Coordinates of C-alpha atoms in Angstrom, one line a residue:
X295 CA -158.7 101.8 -46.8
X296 CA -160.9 99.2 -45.5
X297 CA -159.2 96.2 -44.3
X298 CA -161.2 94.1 -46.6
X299 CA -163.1 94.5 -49.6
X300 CA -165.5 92.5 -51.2
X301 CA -166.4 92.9 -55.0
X302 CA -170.1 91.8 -56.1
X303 CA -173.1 91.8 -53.9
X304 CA -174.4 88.6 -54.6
X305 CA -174.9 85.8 -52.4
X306 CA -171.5 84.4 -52.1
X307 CA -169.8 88.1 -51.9
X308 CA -172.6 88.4 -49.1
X309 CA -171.4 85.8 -47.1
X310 CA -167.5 86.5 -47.9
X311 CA -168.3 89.9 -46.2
X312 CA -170.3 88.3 -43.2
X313 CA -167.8 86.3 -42.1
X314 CA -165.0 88.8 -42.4
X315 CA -167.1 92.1 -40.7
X316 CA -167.5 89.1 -37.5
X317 CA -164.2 88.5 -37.6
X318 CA -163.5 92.0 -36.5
X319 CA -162.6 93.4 -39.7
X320 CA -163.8 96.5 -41.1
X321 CA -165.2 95.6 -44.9
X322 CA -166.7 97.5 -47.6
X323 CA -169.1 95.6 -50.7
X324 CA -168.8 97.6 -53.5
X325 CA -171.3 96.7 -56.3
X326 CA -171.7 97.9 -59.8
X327 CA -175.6 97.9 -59.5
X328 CA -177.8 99.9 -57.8
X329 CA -178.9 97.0 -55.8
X330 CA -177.7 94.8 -54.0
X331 CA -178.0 90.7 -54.8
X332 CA -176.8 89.8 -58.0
X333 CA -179.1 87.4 -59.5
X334 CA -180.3 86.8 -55.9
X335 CA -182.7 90.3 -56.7
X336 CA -186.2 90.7 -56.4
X337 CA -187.8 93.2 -59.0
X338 CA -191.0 94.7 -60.0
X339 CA -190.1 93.4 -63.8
X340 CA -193.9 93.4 -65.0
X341 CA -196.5 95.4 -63.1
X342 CA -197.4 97.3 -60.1
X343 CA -197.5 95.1 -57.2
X344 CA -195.6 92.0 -58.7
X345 CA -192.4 91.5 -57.5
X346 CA -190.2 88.6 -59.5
X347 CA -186.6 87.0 -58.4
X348 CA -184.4 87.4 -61.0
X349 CA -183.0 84.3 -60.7
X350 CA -183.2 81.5 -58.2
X351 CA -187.0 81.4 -56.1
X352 CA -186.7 78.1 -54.6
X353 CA -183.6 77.6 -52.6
X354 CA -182.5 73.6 -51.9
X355 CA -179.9 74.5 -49.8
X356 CA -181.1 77.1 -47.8
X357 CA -181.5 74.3 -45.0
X358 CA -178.5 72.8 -46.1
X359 CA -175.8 74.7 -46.7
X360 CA -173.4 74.6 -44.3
X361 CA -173.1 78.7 -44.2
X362 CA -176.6 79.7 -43.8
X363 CA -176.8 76.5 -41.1
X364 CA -174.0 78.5 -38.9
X365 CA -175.8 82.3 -40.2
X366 CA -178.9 80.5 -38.9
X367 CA -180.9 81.9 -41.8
X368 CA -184.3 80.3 -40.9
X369 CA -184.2 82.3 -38.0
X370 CA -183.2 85.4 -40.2
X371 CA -186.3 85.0 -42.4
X372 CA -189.5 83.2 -43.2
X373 CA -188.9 80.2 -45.2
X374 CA -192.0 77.7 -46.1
X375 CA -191.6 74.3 -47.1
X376 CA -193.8 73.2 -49.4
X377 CA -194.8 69.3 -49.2
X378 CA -194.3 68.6 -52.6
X379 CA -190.4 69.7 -53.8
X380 CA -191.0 69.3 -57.6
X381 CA -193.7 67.9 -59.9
X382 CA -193.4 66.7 -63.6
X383 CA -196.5 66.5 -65.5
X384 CA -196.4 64.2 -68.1
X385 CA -199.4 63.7 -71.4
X386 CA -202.8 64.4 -70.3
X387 CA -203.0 64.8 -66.4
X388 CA -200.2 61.7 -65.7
X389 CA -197.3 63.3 -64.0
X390 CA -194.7 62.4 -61.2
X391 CA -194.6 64.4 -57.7
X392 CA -191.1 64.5 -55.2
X393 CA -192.8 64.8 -52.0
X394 CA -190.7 65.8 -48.6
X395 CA -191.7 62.3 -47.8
X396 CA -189.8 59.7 -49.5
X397 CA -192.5 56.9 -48.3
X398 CA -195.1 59.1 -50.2
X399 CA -193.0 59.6 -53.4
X400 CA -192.5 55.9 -53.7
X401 CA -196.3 54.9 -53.1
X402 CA -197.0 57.0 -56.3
X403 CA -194.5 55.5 -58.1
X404 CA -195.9 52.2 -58.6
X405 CA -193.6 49.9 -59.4
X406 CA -190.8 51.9 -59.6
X407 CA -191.5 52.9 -55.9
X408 CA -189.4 50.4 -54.1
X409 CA -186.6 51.5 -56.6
X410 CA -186.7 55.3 -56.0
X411 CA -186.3 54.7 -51.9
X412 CA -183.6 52.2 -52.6
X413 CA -181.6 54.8 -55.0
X414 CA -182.3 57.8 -52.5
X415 CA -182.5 56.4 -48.9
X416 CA -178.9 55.8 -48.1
X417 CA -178.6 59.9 -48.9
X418 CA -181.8 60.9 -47.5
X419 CA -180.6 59.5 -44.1
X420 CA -176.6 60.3 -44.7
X421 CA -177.8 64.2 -45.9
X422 CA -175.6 66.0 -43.8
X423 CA -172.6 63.6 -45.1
X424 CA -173.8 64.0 -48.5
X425 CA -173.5 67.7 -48.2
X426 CA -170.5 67.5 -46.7
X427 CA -169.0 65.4 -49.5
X428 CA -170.9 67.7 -52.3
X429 CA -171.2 71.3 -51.0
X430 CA -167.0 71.9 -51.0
X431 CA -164.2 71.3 -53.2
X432 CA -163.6 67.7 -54.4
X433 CA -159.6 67.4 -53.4
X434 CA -160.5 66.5 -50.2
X435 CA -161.4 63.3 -47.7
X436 CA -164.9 63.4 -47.3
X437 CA -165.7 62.9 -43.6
X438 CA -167.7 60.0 -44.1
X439 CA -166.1 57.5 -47.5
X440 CA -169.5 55.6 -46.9
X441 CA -171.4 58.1 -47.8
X442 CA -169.4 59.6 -50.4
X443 CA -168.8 55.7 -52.3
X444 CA -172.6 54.9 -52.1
X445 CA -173.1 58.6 -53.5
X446 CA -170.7 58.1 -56.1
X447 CA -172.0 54.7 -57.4
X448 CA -175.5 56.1 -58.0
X449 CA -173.9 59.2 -59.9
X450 CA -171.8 56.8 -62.1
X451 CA -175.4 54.9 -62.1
X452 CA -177.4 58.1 -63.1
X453 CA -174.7 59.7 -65.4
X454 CA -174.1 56.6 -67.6
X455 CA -175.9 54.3 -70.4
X456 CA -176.6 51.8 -67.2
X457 CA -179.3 54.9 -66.2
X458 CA -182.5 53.3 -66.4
X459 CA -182.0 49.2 -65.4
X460 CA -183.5 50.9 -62.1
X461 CA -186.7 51.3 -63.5
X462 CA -189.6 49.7 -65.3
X463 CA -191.8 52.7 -66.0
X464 CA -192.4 56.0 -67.4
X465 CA -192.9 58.4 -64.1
X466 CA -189.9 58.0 -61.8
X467 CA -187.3 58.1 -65.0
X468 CA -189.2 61.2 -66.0
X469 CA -189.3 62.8 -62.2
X470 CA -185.1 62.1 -61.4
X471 CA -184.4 64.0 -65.4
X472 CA -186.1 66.6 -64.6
X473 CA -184.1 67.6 -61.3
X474 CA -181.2 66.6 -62.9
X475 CA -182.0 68.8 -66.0
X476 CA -181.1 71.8 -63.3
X477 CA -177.2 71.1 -64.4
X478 CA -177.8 72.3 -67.7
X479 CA -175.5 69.7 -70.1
X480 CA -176.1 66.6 -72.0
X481 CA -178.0 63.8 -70.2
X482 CA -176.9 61.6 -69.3
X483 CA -173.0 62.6 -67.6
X484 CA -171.6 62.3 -64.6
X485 CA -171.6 65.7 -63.6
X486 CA -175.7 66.5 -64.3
X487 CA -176.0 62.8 -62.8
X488 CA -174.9 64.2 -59.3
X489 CA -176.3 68.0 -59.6
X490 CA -179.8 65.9 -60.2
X491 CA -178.5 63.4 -57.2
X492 CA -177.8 66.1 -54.7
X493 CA -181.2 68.6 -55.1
X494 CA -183.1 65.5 -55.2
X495 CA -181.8 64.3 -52.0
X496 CA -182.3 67.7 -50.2
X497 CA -185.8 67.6 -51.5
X498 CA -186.6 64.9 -49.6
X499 CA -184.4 65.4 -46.5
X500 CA -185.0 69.0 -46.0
X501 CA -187.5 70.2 -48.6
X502 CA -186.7 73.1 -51.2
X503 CA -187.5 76.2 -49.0
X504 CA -189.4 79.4 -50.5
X505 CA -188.1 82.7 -48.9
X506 CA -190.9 84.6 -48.0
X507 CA -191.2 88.1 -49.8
X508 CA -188.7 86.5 -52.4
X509 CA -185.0 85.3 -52.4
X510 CA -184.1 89.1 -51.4
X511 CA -184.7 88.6 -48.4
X512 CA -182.2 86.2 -47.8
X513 CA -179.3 89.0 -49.1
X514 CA -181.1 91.9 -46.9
X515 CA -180.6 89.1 -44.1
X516 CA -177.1 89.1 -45.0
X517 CA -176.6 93.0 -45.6
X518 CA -178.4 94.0 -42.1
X519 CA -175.6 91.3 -40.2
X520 CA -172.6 92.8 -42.2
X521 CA -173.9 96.3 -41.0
X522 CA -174.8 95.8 -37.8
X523 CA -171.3 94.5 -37.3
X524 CA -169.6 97.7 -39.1
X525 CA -169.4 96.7 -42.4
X526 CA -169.7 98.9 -45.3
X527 CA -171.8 98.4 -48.8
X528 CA -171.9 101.3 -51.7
X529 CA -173.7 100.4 -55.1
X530 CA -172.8 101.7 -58.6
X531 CA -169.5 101.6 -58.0
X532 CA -167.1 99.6 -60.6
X533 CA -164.3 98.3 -59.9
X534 CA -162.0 97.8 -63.2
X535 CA -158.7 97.4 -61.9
X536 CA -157.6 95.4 -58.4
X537 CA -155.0 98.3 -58.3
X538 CA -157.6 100.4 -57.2
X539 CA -158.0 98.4 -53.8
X540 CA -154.5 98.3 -52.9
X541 CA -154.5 99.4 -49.1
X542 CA -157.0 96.6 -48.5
X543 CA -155.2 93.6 -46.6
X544 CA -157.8 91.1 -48.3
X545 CA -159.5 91.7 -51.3
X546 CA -162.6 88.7 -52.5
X547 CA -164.0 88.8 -56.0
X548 CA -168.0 87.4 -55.8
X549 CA -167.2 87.4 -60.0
X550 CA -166.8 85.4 -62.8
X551 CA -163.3 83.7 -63.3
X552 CA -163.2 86.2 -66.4
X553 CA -164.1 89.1 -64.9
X554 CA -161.6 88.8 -62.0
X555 CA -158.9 87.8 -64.7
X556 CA -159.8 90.8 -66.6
X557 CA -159.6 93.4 -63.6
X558 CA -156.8 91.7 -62.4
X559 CA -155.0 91.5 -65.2
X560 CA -152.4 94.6 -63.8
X561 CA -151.3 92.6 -60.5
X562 CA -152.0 88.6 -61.1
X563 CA -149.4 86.1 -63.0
X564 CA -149.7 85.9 -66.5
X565 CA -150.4 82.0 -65.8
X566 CA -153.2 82.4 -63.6
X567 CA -154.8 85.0 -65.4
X568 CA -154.8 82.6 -68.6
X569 CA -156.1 79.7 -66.6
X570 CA -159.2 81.8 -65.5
X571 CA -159.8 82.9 -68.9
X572 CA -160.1 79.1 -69.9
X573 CA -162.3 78.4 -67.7
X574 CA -165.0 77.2 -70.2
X575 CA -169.0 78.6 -69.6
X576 CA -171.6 76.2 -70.3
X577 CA -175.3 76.8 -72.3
X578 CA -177.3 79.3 -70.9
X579 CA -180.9 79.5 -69.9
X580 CA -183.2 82.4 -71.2
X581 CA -186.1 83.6 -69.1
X582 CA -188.9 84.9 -68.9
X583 CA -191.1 86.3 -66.0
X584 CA -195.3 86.3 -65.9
X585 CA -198.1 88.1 -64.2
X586 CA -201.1 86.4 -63.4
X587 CA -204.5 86.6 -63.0
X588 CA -205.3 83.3 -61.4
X589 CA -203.1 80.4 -60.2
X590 CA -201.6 77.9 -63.1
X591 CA -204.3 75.5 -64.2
X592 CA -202.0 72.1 -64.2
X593 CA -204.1 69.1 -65.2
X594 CA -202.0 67.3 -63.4
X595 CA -202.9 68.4 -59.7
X596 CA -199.8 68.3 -57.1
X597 CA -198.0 70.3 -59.9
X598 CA -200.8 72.8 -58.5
X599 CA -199.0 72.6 -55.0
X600 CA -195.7 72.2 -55.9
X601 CA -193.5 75.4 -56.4
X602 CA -191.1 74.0 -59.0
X603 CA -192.6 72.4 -61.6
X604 CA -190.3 70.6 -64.8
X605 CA -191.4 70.2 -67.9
X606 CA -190.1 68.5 -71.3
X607 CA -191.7 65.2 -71.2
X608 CA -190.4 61.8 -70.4
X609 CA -186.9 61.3 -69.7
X610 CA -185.5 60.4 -73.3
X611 CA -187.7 63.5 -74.6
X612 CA -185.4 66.1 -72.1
X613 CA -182.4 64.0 -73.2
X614 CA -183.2 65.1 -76.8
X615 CA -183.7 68.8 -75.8
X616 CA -180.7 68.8 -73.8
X617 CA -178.6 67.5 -76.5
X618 CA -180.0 69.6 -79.2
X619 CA -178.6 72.6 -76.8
X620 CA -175.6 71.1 -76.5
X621 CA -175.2 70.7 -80.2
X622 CA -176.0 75.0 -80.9
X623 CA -179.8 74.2 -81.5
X624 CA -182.6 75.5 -79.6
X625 CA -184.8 72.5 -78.9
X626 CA -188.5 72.5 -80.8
X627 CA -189.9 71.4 -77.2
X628 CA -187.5 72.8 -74.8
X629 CA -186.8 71.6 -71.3
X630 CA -188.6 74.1 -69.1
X631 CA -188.3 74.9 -65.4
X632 CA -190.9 76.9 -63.7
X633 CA -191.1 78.4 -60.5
X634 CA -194.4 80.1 -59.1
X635 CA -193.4 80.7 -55.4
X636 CA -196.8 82.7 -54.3
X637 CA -198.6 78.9 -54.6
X638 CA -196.8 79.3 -50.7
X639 CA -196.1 83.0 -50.6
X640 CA -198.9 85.5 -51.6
X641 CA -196.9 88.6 -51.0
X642 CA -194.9 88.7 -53.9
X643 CA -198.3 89.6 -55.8
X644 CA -201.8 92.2 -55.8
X645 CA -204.6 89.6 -53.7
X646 CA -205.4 86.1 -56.2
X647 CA -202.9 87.3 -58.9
X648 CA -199.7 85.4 -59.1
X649 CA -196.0 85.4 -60.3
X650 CA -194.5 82.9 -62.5
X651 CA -190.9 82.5 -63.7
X652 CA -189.4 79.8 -66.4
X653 CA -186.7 79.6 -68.2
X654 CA -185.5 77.1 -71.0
X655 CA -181.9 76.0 -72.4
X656 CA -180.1 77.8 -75.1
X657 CA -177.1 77.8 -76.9
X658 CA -174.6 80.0 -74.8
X659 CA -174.8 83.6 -75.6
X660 CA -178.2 82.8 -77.6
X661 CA -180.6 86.1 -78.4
X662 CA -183.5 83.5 -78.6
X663 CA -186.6 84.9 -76.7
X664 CA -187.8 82.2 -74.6
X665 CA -191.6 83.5 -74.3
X666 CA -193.5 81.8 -77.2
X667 CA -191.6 78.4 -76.3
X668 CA -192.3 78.6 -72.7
X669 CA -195.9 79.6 -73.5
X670 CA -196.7 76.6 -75.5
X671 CA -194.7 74.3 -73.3
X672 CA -196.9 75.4 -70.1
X673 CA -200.0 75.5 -72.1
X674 CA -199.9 72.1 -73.1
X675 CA -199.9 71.0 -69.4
X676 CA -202.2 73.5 -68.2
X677 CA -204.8 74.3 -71.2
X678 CA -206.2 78.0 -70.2
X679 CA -202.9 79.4 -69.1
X680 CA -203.0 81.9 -71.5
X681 CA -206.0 83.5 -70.5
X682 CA -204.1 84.3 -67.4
X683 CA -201.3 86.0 -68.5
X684 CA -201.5 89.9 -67.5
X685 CA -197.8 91.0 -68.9
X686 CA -194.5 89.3 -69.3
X687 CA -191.2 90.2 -69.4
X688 CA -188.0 88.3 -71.3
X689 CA -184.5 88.0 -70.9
X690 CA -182.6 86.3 -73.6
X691 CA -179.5 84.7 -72.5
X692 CA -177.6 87.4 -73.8
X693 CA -179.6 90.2 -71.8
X694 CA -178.9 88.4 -68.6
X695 CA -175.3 88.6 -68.5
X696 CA -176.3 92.3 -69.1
X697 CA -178.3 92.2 -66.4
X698 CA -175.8 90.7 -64.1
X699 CA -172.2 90.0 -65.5
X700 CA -171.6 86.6 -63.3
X701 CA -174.0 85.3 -66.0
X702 CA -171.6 85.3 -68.9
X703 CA -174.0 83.9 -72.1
X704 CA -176.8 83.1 -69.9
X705 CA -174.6 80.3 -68.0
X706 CA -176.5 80.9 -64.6
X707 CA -173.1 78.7 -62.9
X708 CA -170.6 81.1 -63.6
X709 CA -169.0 78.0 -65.8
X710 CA -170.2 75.3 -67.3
X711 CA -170.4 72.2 -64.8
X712 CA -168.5 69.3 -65.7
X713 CA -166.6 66.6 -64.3
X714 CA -163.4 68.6 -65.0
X715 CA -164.6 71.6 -63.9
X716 CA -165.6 70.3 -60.6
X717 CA -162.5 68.9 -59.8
X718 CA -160.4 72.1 -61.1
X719 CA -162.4 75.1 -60.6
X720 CA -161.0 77.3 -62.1
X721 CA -157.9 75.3 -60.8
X722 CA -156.3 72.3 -59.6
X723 CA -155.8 73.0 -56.0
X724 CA -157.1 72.1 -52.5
X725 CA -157.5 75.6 -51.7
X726 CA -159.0 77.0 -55.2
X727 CA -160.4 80.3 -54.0
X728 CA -157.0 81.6 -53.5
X729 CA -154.9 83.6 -56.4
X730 CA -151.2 83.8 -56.1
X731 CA -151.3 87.2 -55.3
X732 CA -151.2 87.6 -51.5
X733 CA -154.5 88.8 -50.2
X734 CA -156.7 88.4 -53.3
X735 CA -159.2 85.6 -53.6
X736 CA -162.0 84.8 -56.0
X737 CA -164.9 83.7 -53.9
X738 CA -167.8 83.2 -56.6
X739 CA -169.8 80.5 -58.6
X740 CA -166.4 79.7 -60.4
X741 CA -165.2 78.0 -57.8
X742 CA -166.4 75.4 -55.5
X743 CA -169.0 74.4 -54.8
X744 CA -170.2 75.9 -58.1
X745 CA -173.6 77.4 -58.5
X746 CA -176.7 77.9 -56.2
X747 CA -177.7 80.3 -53.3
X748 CA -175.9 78.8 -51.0
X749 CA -172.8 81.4 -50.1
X750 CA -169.8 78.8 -49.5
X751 CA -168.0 79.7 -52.5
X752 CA -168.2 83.4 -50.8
X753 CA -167.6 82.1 -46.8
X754 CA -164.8 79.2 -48.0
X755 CA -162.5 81.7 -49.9
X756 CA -163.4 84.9 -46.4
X757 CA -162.1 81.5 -44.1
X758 CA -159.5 80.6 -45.7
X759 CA -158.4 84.8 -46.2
X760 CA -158.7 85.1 -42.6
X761 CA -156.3 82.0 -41.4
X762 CA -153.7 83.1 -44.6
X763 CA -153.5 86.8 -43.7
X764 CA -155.5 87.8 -40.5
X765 CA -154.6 83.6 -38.9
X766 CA -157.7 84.6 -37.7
X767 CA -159.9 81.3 -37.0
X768 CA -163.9 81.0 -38.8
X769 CA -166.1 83.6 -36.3
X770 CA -169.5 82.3 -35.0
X771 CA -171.9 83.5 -37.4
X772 CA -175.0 82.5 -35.0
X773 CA -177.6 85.4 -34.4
X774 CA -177.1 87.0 -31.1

């Protein structure tokens, strides 16, 4: 037996194995699939020659997270940096645009200019402290209480009724909701408050990176490291009871809190393994994946340059869609995000044909096919989108968790994100990755710092294995 093993292949299972195989341990990824990623894939879902991420395209913290910093990922892969993070077109061809530069975001603002630098310079210039504070578990001193008070007082701003005395008009409320839409939950609340907070921030700091060739590359990054330094990874293999792995000194779950509870059930305390089934999932998104003829006619032009776009209206109109989710109701005119990386990245598609993603909020576990809604949404911001459209293909939030089991109802965070459940998640600890059964860790979304591509729920719960069992310090992860 291997001396570690690692369950799940996607991002955060990745790193977990990374950082072990460099350690000097001999580790094995065994995934149920029969590829490698999770929902960190890139598939031909439509037609020949169109390749689609299955979930995330645009990565915030791929500059920013801490683990891919010390992996050095941008020197792993191509990633482009657009100059516009996000756009939200509004009626007609109004709209909003987060630019890298702050200084240009605020001169299209108008009057609320002076007010976005005001709420997001202190974290623009503090990002690194910002991420420290944000990107870990929250029992914890942040290195820099500054940074951390002057974040917290604009989240207990954002996520309260006292959410709009910043502004005066229509655009900037409209821009900051839609990035903070990305938490999926009612608006406003602490927790979306600082989700929104956080990628906003990054988008101005560090941009939102596109991986070229789609997010796979940055798990093939991550597979040819863990190879080249021994490791191990086989696909379609299951793993349904923890039993199974027991001559491996460490054993890290990349799965859901339920999943691991359910494997685990044989070997873990009756306690714990009720605390990660209570681990509540939030609404889930259903998606659906286009190809194109032509690029997206947006009458509102930087959405035309931006990768991400948001759309759902002004800022009390997503408030109404998210709270219609959050009551069991799929919203008439749903909050939509959409991603159409090969604006920056052409490969993904035939020459002038594009990829689109979007997906919309639904109740969790809905069968609601997200296509008409999403169809009508874009076309009302881009009239002759339509004509474009070569083939789609759905995913209803229920299909995705078929499609990869971290996803349980179509909650793409592997638990719903709330204040609670960022402070205990999936328990009240300082070291929540570890499981009181020595060697066994769970090292996925359902635990800090909760979803994105980022790998640190994956690399925290590997680090903290290797000082409990191996009292092994972190290994350089540089490229050499």
């Amino acid at each position: 037996m291997d001396d570690a093993v690692v369950i799940g292949s996607g991002p955060n299972g990745m790193a977990a194995a990374v950082t072990l195989a460099r350690a000097g341990l001999s580790v094995r990824v065994l995934e149920k699939e029969d590829s490698i990623g999770g929902a960190a894939r890139t598939l031909p879902l439509t037609l020949s020659g169109f390749r689609h991420d299955v979930g995330a395209a645009i990565h915030p913290l791929a500059l920013a997270s801490p683990f891919f910093r010390a992996f050095e990922l941008d020197r792993r892969i191509q990633l482009t940096v657009p100059d516009v993070s996000y756009a939200q077109p509004l009626a007609g061809a109004a709209g909003a645009a987060a630019y890298r530069s702050l200084g240009r975001t605020a001169a299209e603002l108008g009057r609320d200019g002076s007010a976005w630098v005001r709420l997001f310079g202190p974290l623009v210039r503090h990002i690194d402290s910002v991420t420290d504070f944000t990107a870990n578990q929250m029992l914890r001193l942040p290195r820099s209480p500054v940074t951390a008070a002057r974040f917290g007082l604009r989240a207990l701003e954002q996520g309260s009724p006292l959410w709009n005395v910043r502004f005066r008009e229509a655009r900037a409320p409209a821009l900051l909701t839609g990035v903070i839409g990305h938490s999926i939950g009612r608006i406003p609340s602490l927790a979306s408050a600082a989700v929104g907070l956080v990628l906003a921030a990054h988008g101005h700091a560090r941009g939102w990176p596109v991986p070229i060739g789609g997010s796979q590359a940055i798990i093939d990054a991550m597979a040819d490291d863990l190879v080249a330094h021994g490791g191990v990874i086989e696909t379609g293999v299951e793993v349904t009871d923890l039993r199974e792995l027991a001559g491996a000194r460490i054993v890290i779950a990349d799965t859901s809190a339920r999943a691991l509870a359910r494997i685990g059930r044989s070997v873990l305390p009756r306690r714990y393994a009720r605390r990660l089934d209570r681990l509540k999932y939030g609404d889930g998104v259903a998606k659906v994946d286009f190809a194109l003829s032509g690029p997206v006619p947006w009458a509102y032009e930087p959405a035309r340059r931006s990768p991400t776009v948001h759309l759902g209206g002004t800022r009390w109109e997503i408030r109404a869609a998210e709270a219609a989710v959050a009551s069991g109701v799929t919203a008439e005119a749903p909050y939509v995000l959409v991603s159409q990386p090969t604006i920056v990245d052409p490969s993904r598609a035939p020459a002038g044909r594009h990829v689109l993603w979007a997906y919309i909020h639904v109740p969790h576990g809905s069968a609601h096919d997200p296509t008409a809604d999403v169809m009508r949404m874009v076309e009302s911001a881009a009239p002759g989108f339509r004509d474009l459209v070569l083939a789609s293909n759905a995913y209803t939030a229920h299909q995705l968790e078929r499609l990869d089991p971290n996803l349980v109802g179509g909650d793409i965070s592997a638990g719903a994100i709330t204040l609670p459940q960022l402070i205990a998640r999936p328990r009240l600890s300082p070291h929540p990755w570890r499981t009181p059964v020595r060697g066994v860790y769970l090292g996925s979304s359902s635990t800090p710092p909760a979803s994105g591509v980022h790998g640190l729920s994956g690399f925290y719960a590997a680090r903290l294995a290797l000082r409990d069992i191996c009292d092994l310090a972190t290994p350089d992860l540089r490229l050499r």
